[in-house]
CSV table of C-alpha atoms (C1' of nucleotides) in Angstrom, one decimal:
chain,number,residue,atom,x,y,z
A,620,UNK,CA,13.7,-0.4,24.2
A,621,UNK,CA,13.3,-3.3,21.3
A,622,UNK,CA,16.9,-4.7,20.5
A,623,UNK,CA,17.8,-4.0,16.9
A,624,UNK,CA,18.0,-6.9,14.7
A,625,UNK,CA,21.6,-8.1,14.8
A,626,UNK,CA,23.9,-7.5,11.1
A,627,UNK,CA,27.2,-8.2,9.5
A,628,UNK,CA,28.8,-10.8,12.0
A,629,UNK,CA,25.6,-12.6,13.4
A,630,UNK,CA,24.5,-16.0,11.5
A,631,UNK,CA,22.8,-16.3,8.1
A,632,UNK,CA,19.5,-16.3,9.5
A,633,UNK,CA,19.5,-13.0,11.4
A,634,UNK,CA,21.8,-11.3,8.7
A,635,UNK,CA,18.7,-11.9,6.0
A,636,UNK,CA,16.2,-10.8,8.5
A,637,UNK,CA,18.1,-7.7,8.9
A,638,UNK,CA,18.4,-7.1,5.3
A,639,UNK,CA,15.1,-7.5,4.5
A,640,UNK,CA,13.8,-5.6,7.4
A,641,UNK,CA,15.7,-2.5,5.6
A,642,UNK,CA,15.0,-3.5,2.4
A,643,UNK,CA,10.7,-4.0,2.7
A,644,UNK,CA,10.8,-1.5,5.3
A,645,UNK,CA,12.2,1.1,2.1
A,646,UNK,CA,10.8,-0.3,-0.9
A,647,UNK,CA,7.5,-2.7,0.1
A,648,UNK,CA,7.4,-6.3,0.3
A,649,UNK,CA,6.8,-6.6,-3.4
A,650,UNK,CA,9.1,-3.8,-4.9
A,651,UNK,CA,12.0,-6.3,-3.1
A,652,UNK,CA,13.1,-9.0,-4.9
A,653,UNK,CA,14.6,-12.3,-3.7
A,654,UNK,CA,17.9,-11.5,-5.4
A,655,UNK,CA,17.8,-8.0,-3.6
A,656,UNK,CA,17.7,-9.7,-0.4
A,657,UNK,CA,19.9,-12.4,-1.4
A,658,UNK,CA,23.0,-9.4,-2.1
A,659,UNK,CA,22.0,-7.3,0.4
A,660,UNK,CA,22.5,-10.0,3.4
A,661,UNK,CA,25.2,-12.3,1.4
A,662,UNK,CA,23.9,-15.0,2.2
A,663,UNK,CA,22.9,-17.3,-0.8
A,664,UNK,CA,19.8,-18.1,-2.6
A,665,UNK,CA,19.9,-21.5,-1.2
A,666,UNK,CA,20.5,-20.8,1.9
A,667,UNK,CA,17.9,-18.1,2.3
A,668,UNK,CA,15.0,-21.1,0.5
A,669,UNK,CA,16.6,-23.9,3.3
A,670,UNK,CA,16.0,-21.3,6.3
A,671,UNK,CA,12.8,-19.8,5.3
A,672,UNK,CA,11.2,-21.8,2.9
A,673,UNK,CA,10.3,-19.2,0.8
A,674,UNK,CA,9.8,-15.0,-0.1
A,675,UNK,CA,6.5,-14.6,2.6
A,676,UNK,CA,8.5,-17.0,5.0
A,677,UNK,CA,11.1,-14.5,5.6
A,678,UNK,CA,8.2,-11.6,5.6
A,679,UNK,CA,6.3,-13.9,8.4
A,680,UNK,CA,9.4,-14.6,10.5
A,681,UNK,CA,9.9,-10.9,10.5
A,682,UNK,CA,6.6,-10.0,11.4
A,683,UNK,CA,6.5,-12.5,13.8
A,684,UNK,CA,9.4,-11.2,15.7
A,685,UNK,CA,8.7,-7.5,15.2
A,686,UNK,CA,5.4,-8.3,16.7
A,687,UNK,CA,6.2,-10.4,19.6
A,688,UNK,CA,9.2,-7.6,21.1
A,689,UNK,CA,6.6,-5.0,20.8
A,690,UNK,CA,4.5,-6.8,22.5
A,691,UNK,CA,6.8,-7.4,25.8
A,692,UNK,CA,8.0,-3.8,25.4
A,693,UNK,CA,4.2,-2.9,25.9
A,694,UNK,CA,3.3,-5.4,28.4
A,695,UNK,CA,6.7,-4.7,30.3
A,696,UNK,CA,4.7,-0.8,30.3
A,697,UNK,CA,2.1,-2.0,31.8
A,698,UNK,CA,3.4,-3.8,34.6
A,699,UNK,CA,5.2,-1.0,35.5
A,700,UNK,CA,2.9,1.9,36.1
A,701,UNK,CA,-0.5,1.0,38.1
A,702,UNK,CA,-2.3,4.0,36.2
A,703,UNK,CA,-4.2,3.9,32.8
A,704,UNK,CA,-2.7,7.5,32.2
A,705,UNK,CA,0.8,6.9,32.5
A,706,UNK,CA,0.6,4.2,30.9
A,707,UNK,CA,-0.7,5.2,27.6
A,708,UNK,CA,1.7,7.9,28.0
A,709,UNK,CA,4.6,5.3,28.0
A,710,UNK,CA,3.5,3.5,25.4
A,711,UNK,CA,3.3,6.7,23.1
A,712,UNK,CA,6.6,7.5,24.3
A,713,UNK,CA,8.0,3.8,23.4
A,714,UNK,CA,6.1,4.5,19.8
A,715,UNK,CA,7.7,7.9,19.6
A,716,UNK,CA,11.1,6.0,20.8
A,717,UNK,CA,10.7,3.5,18.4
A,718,UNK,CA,10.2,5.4,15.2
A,719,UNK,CA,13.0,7.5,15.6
A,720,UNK,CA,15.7,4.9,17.1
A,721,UNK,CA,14.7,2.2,14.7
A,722,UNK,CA,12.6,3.6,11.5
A,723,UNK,CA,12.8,0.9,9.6
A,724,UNK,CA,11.2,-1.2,12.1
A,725,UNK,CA,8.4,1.0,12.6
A,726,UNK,CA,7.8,1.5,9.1
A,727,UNK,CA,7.7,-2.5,8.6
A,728,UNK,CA,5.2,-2.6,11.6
A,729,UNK,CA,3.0,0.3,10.5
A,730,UNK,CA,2.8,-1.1,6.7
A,731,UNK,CA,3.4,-4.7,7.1
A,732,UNK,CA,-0.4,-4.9,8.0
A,733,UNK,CA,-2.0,-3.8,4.6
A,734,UNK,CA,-2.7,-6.2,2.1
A,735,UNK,CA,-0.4,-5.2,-0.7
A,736,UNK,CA,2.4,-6.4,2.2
A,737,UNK,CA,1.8,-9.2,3.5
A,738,UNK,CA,-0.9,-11.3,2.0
A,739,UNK,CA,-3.3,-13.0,4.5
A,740,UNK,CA,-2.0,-11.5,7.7
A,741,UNK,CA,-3.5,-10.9,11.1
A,742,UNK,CA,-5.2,-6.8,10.3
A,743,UNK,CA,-2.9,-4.7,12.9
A,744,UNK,CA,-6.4,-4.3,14.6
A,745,UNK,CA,-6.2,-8.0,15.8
A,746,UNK,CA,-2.7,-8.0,16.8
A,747,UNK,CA,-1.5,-8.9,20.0
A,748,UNK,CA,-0.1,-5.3,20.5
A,749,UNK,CA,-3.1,-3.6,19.9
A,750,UNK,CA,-5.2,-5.6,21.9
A,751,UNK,CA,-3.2,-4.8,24.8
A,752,UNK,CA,-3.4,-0.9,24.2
A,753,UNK,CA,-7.0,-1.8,24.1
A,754,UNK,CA,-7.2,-4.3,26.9
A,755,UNK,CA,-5.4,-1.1,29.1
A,756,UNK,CA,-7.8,1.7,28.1
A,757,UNK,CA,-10.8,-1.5,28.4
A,758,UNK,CA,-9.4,-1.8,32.2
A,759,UNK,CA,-9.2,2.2,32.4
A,760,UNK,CA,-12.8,2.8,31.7
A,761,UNK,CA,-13.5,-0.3,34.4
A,762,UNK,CA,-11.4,1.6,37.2
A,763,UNK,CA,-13.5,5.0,36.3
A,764,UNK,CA,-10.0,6.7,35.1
A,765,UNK,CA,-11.5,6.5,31.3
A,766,UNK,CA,-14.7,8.1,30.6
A,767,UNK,CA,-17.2,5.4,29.4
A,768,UNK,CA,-17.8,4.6,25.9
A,769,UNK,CA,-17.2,2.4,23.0
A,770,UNK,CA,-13.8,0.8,24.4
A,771,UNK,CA,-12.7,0.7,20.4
A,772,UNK,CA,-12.9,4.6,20.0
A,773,UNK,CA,-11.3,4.9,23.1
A,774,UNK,CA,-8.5,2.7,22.3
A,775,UNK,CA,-8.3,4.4,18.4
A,776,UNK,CA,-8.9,8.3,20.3
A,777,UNK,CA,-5.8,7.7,22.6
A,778,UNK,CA,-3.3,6.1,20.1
A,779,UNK,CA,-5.0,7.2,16.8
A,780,UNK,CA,-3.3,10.9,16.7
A,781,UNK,CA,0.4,9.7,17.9
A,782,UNK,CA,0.4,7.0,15.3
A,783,UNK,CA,-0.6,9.1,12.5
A,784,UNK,CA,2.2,11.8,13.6
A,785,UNK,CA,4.6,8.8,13.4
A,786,UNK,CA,3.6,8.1,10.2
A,787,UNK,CA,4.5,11.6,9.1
A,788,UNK,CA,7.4,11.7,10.3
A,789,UNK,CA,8.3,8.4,8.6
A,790,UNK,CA,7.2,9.7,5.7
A,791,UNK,CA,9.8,12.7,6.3
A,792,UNK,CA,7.0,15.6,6.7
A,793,UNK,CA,8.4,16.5,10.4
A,794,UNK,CA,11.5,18.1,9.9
A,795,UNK,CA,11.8,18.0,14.1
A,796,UNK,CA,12.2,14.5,16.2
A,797,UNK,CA,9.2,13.4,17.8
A,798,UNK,CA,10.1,14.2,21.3
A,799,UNK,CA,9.4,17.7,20.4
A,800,UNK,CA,5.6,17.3,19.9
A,801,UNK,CA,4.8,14.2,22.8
A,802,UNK,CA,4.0,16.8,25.2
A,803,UNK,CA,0.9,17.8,22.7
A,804,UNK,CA,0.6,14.7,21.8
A,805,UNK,CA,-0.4,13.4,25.1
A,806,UNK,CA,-2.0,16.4,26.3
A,807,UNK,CA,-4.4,15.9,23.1
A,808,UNK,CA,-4.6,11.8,23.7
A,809,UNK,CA,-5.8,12.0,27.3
A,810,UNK,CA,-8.2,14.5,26.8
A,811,UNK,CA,-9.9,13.0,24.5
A,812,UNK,CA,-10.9,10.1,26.8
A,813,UNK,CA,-10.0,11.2,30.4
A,814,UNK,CA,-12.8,10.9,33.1
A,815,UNK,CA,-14.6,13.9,34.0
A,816,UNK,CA,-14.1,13.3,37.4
A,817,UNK,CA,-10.5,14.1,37.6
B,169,UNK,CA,-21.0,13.2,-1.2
B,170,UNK,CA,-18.5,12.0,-4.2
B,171,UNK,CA,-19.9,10.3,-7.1
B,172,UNK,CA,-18.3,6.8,-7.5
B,173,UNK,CA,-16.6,6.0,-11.1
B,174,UNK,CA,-18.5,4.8,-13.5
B,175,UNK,CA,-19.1,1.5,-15.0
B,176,UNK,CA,-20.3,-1.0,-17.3
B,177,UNK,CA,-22.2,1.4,-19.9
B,178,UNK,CA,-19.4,3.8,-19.8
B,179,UNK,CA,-16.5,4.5,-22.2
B,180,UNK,CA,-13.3,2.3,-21.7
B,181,UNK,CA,-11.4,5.1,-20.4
B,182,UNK,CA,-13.8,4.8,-17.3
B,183,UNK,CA,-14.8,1.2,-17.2
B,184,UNK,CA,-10.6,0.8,-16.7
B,185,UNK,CA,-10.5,3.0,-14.0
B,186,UNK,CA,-13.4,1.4,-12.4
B,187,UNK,CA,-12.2,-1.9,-12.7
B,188,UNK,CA,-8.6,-0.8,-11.3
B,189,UNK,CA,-10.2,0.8,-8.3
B,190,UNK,CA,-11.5,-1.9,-7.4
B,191,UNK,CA,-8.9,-4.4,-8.0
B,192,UNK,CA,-6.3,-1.7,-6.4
B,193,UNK,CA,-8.4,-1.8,-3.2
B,194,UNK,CA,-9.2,-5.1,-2.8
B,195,UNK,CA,-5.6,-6.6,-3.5
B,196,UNK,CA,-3.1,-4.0,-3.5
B,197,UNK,CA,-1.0,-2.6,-6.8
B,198,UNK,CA,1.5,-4.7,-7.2
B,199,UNK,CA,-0.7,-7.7,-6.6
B,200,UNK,CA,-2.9,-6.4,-9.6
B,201,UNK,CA,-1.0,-7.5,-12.8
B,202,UNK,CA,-2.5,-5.5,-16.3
B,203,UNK,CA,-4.2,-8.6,-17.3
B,204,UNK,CA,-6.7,-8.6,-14.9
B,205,UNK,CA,-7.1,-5.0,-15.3
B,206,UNK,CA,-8.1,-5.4,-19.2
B,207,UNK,CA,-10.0,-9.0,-17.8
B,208,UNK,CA,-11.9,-7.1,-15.0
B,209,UNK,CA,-12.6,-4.2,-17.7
B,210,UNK,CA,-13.3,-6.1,-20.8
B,211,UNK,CA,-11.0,-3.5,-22.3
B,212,UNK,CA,-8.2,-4.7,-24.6
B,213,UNK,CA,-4.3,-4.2,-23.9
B,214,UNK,CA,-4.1,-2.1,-26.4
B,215,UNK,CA,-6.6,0.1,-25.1
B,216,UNK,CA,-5.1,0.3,-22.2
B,217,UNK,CA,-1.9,1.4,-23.1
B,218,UNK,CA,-3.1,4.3,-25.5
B,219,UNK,CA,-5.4,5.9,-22.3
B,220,UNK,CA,-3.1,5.3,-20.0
B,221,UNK,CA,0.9,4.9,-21.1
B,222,UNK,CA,1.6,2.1,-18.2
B,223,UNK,CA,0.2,0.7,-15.1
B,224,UNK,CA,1.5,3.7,-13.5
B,225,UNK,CA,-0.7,5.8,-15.5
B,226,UNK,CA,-3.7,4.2,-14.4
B,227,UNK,CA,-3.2,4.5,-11.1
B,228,UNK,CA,-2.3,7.6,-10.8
B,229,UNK,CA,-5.0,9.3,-12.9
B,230,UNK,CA,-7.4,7.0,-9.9
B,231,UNK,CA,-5.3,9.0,-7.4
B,232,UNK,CA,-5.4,12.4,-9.1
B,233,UNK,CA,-9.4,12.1,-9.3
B,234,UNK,CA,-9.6,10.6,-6.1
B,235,UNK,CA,-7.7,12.9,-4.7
B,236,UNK,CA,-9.7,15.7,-6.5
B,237,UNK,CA,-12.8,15.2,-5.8
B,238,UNK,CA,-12.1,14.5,-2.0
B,239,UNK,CA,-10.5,18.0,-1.9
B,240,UNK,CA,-14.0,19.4,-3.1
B,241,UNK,CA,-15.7,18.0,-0.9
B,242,UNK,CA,-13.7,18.6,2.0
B,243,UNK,CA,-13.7,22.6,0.9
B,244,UNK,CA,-17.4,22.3,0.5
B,245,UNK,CA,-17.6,21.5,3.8
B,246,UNK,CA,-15.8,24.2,5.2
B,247,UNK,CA,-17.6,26.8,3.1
B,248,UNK,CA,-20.8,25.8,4.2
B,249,UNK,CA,-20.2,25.6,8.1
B,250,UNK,CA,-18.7,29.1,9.7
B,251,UNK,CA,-17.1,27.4,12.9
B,252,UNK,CA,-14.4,25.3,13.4
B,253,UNK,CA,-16.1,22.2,15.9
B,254,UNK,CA,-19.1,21.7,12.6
B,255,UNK,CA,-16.5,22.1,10.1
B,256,UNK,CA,-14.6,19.2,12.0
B,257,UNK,CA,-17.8,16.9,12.8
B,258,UNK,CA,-18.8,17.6,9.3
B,259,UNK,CA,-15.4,16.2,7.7
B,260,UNK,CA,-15.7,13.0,9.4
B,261,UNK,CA,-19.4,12.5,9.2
B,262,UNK,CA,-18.1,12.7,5.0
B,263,UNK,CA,-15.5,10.2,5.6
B,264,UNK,CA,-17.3,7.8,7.3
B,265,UNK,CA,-20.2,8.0,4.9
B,266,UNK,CA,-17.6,7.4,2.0
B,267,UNK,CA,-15.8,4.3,4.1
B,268,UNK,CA,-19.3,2.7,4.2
B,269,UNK,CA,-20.9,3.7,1.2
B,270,UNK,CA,-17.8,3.0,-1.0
B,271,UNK,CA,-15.3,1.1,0.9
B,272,UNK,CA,-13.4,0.8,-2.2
B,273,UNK,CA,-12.1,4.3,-3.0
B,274,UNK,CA,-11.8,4.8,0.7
B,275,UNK,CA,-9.5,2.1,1.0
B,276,UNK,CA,-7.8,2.9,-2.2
B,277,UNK,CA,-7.6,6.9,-0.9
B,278,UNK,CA,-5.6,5.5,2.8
B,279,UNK,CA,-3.3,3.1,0.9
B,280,UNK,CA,-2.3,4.9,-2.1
B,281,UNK,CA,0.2,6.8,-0.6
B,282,UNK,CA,2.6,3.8,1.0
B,283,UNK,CA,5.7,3.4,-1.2
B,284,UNK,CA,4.2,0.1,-1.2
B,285,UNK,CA,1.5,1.1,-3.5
B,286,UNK,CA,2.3,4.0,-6.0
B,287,UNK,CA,5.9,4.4,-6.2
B,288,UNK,CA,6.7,8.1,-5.4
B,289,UNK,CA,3.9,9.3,-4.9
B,290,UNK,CA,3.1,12.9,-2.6
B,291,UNK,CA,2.8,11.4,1.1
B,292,UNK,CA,-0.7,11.5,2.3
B,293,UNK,CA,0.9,14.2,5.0
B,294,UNK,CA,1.4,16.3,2.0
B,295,UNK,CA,-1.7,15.5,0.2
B,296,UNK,CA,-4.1,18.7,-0.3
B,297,UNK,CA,-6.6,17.3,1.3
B,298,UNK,CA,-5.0,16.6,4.4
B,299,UNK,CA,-3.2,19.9,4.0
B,300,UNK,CA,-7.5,21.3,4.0
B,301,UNK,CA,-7.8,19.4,7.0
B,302,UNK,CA,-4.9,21.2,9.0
B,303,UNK,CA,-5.9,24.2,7.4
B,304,UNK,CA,-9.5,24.4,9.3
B,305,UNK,CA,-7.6,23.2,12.1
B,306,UNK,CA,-5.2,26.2,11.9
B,307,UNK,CA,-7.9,29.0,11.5
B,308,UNK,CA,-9.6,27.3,14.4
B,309,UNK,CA,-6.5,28.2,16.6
B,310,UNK,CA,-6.0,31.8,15.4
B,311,UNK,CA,-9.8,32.5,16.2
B,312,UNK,CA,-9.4,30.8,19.8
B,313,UNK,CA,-11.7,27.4,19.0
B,314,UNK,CA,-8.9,25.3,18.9
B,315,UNK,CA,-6.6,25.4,22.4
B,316,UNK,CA,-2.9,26.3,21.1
B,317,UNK,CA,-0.7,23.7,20.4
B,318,UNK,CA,1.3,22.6,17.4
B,319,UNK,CA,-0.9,22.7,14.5
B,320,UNK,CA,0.2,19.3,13.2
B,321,UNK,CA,-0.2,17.9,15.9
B,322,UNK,CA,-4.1,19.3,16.9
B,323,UNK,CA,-5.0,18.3,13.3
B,324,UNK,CA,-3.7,14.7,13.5
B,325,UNK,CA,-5.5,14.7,16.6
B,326,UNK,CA,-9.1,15.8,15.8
B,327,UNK,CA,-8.5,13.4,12.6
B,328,UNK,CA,-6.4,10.4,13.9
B,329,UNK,CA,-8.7,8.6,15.7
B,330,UNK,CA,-11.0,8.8,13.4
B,331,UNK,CA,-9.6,7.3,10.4
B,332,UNK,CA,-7.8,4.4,12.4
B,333,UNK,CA,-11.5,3.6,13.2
B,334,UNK,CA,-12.4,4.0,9.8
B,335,UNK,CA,-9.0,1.4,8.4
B,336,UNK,CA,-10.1,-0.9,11.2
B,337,UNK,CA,-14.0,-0.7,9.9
B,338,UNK,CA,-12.2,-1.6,6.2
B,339,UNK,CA,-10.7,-4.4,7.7
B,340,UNK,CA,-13.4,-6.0,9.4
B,341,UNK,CA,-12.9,-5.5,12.5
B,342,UNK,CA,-15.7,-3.4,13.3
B,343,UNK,CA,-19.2,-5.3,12.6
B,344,UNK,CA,-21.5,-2.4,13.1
B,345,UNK,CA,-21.2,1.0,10.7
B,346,UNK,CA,-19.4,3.7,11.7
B,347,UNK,CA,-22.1,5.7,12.3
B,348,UNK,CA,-22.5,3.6,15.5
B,349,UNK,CA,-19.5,5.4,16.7
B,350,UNK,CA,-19.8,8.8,15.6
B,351,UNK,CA,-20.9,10.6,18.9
B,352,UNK,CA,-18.0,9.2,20.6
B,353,UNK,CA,-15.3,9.4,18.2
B,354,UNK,CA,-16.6,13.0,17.8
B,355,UNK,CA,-16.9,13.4,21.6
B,356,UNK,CA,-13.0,12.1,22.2
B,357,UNK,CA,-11.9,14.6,19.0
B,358,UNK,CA,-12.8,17.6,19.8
B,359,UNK,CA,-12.2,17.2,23.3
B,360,UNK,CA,-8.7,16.8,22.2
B,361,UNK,CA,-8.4,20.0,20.5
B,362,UNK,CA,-11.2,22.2,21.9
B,363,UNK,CA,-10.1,25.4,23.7
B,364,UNK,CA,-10.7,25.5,27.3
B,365,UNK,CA,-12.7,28.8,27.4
B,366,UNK,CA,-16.2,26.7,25.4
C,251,DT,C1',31.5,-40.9,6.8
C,252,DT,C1',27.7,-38.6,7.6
C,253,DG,C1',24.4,-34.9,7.8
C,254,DA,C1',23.5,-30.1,7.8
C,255,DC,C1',24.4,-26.2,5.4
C,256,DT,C1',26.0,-23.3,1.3
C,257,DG,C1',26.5,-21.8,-3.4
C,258,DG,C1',25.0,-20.2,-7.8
C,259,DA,C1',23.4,-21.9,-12.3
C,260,DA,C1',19.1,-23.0,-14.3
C,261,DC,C1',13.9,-23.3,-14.8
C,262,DG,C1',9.1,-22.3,-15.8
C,263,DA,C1',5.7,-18.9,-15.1
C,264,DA,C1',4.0,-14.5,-15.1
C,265,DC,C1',4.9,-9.9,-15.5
C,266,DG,C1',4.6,-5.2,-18.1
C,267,DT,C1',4.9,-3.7,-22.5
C,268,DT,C1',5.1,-3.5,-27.7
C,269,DC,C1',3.6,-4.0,-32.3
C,270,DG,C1',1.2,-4.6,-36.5
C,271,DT,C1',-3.3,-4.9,-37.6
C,272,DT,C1',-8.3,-4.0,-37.8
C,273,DC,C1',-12.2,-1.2,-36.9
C,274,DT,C1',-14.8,3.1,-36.8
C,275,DA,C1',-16.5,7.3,-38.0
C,276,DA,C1',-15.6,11.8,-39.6
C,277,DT,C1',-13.7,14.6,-43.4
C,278,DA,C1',-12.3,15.5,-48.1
C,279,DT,C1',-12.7,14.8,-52.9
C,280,DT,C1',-15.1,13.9,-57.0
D,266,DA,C1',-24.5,11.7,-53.3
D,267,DA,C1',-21.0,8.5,-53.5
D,268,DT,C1',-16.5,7.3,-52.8
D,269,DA,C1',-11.7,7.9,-51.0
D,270,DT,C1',-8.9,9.2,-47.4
D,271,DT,C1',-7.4,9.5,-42.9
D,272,DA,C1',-6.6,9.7,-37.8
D,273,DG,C1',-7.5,7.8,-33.7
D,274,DA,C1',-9.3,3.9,-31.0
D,275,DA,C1',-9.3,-0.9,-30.1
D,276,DC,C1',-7.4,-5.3,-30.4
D,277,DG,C1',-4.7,-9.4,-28.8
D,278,DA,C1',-0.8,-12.2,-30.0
D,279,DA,C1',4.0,-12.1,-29.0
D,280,DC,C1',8.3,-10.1,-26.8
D,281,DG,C1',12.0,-9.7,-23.5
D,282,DT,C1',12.7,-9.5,-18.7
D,283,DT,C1',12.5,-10.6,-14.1
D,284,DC,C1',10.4,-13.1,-10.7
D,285,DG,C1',10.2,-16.8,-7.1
D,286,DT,C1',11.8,-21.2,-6.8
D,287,DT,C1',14.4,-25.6,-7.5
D,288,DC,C1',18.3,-28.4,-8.0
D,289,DC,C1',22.5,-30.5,-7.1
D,290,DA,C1',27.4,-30.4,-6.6
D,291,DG,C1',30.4,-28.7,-3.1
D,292,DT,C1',31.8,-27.6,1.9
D,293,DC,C1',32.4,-28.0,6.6
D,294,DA,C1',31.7,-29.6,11.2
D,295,DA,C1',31.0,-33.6,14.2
DNA sequence: TTGACTGGAACGAACGTTCGTTCTAATATT
DNA sequence: AATATTAGAACGAACGTTCGTTCCAGTCAA
């Protein structure tokens, strides 16, 4: 799984990553305040302007970071299993994994996308991570394990349900873990865009 | 379909919320400050605050009618069509014909409820549209159209894929209308959910 | 001694909101 | 019929607060 971002005794840097990770993944990236982050992480206002240069600094650096270890947690999926079905499987149990190890860092991922987050970012549909769900189910439909169509609607069919359930449950509208419902889940997912042949 | 808010020859009451739809869609709440509100509007401050109390206000009164007249539609939909499959094709046909004929409330209506953008507000998840949604869903199952599974899971499963294809379509990431896509994002949903004995 | 880093006081700008006034149109009074 | 009264709507300048950011004196490691 994605290593947490380190707290308390790690260096300045990380310890106002961390608190602001917590603090826009709760409240939003506008609702939080310099000065929030500043006594959350204990680090100083000065400190926290020479590291990051300024408040979106410290939202991209986050971003970036979030983004690239979901990345390699994705792409270490698909080197691992040959098949397009157990792959997307993995990677809806490494979503499902996610959002209830690390919350916070889901709910930062899921929302940091929107434009009332971070201004002029990369839409989650053009990042990295999604692109490689899509590149799998893309190389799915090539291999005849995906029936064909538009490679988008696949892509959005297979991943569209289990994200929205994670939202719910971030928003705290599934009183039970996700493990509990990946077995609909997938069974829903791969139907929706399994070959007919199998 | 819904009839979009008026404008320009309408009272101020309605030019505001016009003007604060779109200005809530395009850049987000808290990157809307009051004064572009009452610039966008040509209504006064003043004005403002005796319709509305606070920024709050407004958006929330654009939520509560959004919200509103979605539900109404939505329920229209499900009175007109007996079965569960044309009940389900019909709810997305509505909200891809609302993403792409006004892209504004849409956007406002899949935003709104991030903490991000109206503080405490209801979750989507709990939203009484969404909760119409799960109900068609939920009959479908008890009358053996929909296979049996959890019910919150089948309904963000019909749904899901749809709507992350419609956020992607608000993004830009999608050059041609959704309509382009409707056979197959219908195809992929109710395969999904669709009992095994049709 | 030097250079990188830290600290927190201080700054201007912009925010949401308030307030006293003016305008409008309907009602009451003569 | 003409005037006086009034309540609500509209107005926009001004308020206090909080924001993101800067600045510079102080600290610590090399």
């Amino acid at each position: 799984m994605l290593d947490s971002i380190p707290d308390s005794t790690a260096g300045p840097r990380d310890r106002v990553l961390a608190a602001a990770l917590e603090l826009f993944a709760h409240r939003g990236y506008f609702s939080t305040s310099v000065p929030d982050i500043v006594r959350a992480s204990g680090v100083s206002t000065g400190s926290v302007y020479h590291h990051f240069g300024d408040k979106e600094g410290i939202a991209r650096t986050l971003y970036d970071s979030v983004i690239e270890r979901m990345e390699q947690a994705l792409e270490a999926i698909r080197e691992r299993h040959p098949d397009t079905a157990s792959r997307c499987r993995s990677m809806i149990e490494l979503l499902f994994d996610i959002a209830e190890h690390d919350p916070d860092l889901m709910s930062f991922m899921l929302h940091a996308r929107h434009r009332e987050f971070l201004p002029a970012i990369t839409p989650v549909c053009s990042s990295r991570p999604f692109q490689l769900m899509r590149g799998v189910v893309a190389e799915g439909m090539r291999r005849g394990e995906v029936r064909r169509m538009d490679e988008t609607v696949a892509a959005v069919s297979v991943f569209g349900g289990a994200l929205r359930l994670i939202q719910m449950r971030l928003d705290g509208a599934l009183d039970r873990p996700l493990n509990d419902f990946l077995d609909d889940t997938w069974d829903c997912a791969w139907r929706a865009i399994a070959s007919d042949a199998a």
